[in-house]
mmCIF file of C-alpha atoms in Angstrom:
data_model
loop_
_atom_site.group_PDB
_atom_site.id
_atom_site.type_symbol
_atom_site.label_atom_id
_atom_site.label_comp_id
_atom_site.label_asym_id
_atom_site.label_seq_id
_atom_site.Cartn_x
_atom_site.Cartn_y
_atom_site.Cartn_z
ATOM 1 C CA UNK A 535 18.508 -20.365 56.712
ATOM 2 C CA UNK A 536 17.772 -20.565 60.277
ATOM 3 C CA UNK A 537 13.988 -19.974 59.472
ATOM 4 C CA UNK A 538 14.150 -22.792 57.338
ATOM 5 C CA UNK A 539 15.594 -25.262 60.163
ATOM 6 C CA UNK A 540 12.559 -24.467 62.316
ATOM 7 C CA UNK A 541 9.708 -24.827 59.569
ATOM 8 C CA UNK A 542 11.299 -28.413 58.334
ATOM 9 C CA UNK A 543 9.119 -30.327 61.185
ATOM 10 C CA UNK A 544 6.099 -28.273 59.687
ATOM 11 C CA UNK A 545 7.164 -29.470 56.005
ATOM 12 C CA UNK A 546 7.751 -33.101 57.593
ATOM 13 C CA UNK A 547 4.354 -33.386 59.213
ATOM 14 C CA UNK A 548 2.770 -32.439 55.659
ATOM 15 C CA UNK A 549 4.616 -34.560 53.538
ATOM 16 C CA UNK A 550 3.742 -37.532 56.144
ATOM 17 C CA UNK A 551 0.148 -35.684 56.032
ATOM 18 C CA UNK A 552 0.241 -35.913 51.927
ATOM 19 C CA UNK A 553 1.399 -39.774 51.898
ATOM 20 C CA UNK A 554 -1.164 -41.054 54.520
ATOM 21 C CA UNK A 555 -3.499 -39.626 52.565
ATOM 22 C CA UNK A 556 -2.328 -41.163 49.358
ATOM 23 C CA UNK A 557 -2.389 -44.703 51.665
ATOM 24 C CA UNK A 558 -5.851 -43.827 52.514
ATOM 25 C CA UNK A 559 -7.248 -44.831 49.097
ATOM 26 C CA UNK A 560 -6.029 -48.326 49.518
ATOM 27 C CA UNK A 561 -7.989 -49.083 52.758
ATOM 28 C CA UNK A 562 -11.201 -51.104 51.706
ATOM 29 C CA UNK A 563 -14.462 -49.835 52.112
ATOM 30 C CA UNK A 564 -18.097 -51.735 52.384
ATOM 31 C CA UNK A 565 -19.895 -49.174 52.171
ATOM 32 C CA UNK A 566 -20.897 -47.351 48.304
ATOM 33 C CA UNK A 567 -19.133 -44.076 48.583
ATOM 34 C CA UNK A 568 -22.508 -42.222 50.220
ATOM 35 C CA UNK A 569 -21.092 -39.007 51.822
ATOM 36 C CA UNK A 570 -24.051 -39.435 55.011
ATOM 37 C CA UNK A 571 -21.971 -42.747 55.506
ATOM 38 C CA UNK A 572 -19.243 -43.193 57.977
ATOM 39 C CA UNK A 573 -16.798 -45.780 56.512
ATOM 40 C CA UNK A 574 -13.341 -46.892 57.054
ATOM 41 C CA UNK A 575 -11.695 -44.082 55.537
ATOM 42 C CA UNK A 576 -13.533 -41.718 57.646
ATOM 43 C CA UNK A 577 -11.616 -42.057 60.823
ATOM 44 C CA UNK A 578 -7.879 -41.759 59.323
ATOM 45 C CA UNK A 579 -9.254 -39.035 56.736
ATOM 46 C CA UNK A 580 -9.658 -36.826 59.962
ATOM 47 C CA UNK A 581 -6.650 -37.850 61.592
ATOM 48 C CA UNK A 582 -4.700 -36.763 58.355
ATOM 49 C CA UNK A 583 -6.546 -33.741 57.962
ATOM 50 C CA UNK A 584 -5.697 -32.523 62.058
ATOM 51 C CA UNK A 585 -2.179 -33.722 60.918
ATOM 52 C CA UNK A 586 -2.077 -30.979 57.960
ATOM 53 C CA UNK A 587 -3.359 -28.556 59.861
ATOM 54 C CA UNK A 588 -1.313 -28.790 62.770
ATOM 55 C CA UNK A 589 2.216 -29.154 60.232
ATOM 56 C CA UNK A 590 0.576 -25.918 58.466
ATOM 57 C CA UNK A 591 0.975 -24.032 61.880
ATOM 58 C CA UNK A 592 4.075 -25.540 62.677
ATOM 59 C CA UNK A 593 5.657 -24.431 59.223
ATOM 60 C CA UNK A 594 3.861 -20.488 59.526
ATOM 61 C CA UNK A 595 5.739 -20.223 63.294
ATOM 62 C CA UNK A 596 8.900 -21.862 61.953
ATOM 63 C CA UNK A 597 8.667 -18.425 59.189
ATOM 64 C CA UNK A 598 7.539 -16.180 61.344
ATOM 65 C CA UNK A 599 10.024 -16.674 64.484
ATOM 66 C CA UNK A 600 12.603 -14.014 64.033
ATOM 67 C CA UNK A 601 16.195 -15.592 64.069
ATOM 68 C CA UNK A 602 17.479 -13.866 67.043
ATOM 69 C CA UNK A 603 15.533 -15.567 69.511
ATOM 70 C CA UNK A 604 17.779 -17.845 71.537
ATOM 71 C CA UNK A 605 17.823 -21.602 70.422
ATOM 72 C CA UNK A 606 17.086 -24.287 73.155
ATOM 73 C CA UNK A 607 19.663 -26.864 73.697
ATOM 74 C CA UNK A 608 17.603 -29.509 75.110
ATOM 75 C CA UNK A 609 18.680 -32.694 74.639
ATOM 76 C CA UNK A 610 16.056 -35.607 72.793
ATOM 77 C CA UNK A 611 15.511 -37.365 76.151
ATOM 78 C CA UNK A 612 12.171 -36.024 76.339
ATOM 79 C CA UNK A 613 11.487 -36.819 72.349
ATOM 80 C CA UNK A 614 12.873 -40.670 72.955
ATOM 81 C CA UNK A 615 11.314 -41.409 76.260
ATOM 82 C CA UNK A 616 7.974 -39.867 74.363
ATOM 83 C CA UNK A 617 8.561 -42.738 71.574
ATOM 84 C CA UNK A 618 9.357 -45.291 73.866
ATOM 85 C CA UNK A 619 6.070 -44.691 75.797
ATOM 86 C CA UNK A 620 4.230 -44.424 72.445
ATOM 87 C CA UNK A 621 5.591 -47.819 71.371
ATOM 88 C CA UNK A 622 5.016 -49.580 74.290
ATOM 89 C CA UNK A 623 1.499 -48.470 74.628
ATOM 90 C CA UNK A 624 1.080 -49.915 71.301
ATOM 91 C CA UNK A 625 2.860 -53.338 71.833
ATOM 92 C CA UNK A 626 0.955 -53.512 74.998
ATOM 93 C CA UNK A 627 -2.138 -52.684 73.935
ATOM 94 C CA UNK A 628 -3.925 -55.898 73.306
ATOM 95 C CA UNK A 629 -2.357 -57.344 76.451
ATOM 96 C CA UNK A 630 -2.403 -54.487 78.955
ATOM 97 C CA UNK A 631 -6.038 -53.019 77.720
ATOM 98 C CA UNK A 632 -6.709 -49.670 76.731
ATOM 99 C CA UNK A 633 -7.459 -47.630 79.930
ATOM 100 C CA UNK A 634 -4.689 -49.124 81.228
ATOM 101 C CA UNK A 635 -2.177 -47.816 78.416
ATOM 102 C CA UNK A 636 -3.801 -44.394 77.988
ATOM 103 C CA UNK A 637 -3.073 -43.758 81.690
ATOM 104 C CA UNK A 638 0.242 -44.848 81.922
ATOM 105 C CA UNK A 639 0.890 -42.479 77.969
ATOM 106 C CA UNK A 640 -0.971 -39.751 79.391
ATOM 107 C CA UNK A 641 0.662 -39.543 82.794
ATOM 108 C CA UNK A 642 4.185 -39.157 81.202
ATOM 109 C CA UNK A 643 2.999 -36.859 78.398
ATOM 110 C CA UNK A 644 1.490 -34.657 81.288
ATOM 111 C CA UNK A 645 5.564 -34.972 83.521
ATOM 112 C CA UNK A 646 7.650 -34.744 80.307
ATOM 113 C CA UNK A 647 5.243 -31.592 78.748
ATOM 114 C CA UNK A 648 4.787 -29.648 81.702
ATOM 115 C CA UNK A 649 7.924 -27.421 82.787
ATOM 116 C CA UNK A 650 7.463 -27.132 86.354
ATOM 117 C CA UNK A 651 8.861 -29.352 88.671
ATOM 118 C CA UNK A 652 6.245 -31.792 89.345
ATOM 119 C CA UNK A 653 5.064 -31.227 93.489
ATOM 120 C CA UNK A 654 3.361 -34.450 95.367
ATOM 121 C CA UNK A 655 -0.498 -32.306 94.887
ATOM 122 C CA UNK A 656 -0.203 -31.514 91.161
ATOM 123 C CA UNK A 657 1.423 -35.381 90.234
ATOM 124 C CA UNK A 658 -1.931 -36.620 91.784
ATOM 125 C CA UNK A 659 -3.941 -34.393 89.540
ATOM 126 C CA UNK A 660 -1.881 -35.146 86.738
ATOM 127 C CA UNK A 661 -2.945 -39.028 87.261
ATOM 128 C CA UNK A 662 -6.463 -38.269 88.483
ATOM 129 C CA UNK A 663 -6.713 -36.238 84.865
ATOM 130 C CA UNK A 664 -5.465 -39.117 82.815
ATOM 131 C CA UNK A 665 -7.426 -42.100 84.624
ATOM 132 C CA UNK A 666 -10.540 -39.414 83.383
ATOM 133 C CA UNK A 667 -9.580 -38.859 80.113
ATOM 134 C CA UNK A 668 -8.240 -42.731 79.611
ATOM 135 C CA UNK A 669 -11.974 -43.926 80.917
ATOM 136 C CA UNK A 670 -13.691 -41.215 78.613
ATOM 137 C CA UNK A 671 -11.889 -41.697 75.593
ATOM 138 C CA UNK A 672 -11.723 -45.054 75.666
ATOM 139 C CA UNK A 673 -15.543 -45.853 76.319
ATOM 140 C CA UNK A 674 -16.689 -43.576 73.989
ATOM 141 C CA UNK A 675 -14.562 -44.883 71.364
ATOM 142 C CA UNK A 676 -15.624 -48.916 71.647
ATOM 143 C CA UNK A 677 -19.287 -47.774 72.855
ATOM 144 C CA UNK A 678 -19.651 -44.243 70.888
ATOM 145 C CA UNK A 679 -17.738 -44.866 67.998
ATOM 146 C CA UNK A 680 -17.886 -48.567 68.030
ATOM 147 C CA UNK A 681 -14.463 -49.218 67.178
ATOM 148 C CA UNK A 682 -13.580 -52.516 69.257
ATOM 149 C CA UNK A 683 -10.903 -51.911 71.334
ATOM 150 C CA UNK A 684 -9.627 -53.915 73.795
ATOM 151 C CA UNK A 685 -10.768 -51.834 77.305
ATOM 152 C CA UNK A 686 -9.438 -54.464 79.933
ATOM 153 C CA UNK A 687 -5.984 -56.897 80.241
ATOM 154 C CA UNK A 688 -6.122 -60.078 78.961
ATOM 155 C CA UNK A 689 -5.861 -62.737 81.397
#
C-alpha cells in the first residue's frame, strides 16, 4: 500500500499528461498538418510528452522503492513557497519582463532544491547561474524560437 502512496504523483503527472494532450487538439493551427512544419501544437506536444516521461519515472521509483526506507517528514513549505514563486512569475510576467522573472524563479528553485546550507560564495553562483540561464533561455526563445515574449519591464 505504501508503494502505491509514492507512485500516485507518477499516476497524477500522467493523467494531467493524458488530458493536456486531449486539450491539445483544440488549439488552432494555420498551418495544413505537414509533419516538416512547426505549428502551434508543436511546442505543448513536447512539453506533454517530457511531462509523461518524467510521471513514467516517477511512478517506476514509487514501485521500486522498498517500503522500509524511512519516510521524510518535511513539511510543504518548500512545495507552497515553489507555487507561490511560480504564480507570481506568471502574474508578473508581462509587467516585470521575462529575464527579470526567470531570475528571481530560478534563484529560489536553486535555495529551496539544494540541501546545503546556502554560504555567501555559492548564493552568488547560484544568482550568477540564473541571470545566465534567464538571458539564454529567454533570448533564444523570442529570437530562436520566435515566440514573443516580453524580455524587459514595462514602463
Amino acid at each position: 500500500m505504501r508503494q502505491l502512496q509514492k507512485a500516485m504523483p507518477g499516476l497524477f503527472y500522467l493523467l494531467l499528461a493524458a488530458v493536456f494532450f486531449y486539450g491539445s487538439f483544440d488549439i488552432q493551427q494555420t498551418t495544413s498538418g505537414d509533419l516538416s512544419v512547426i505549428s502551434a501544437t508543436t511546442y505543448p506536444r513536447i512539453f506533454i510528452l517530457f511531462m509523461a516521461i518524467i510521471g513514467v519515472f516517477v511512478l517506476i521509483s514509487g514501485l521500486r522503492q522498498p517500503d522500509s526506507e524511512q519516510e521524510d517528514s518535511g513539511s510543504y513549505s518548500g512545495l507552497l513557497i515553489c507555487i507561490a514563486v511560480t504564480l507570481a512569475g506568471i502574474l508578473l510576467l508581462k509587467t516585470v519582463g521575462a529575464i527579470l522573472v526567470g531570475i528571481v524563479f530560478l534563484t529560489t528553485m536553486f535555495l529551496l532544491l539544494d540541501p546545503q546550507e546556502a554560504s555567501r560564495k555559492t548564493l552568488w553562483k547560484k544568482i550568477l547561474l540564473a541571470v545566465v540561464l534567464s538571458l539564454l533561455f529567454s533570448y533564444l526563445f523570442r529570437y530562436g524560437f520566435g515566440i514573443r515574449l516580453p524580455l524587459y519591464p514595462s514602463l
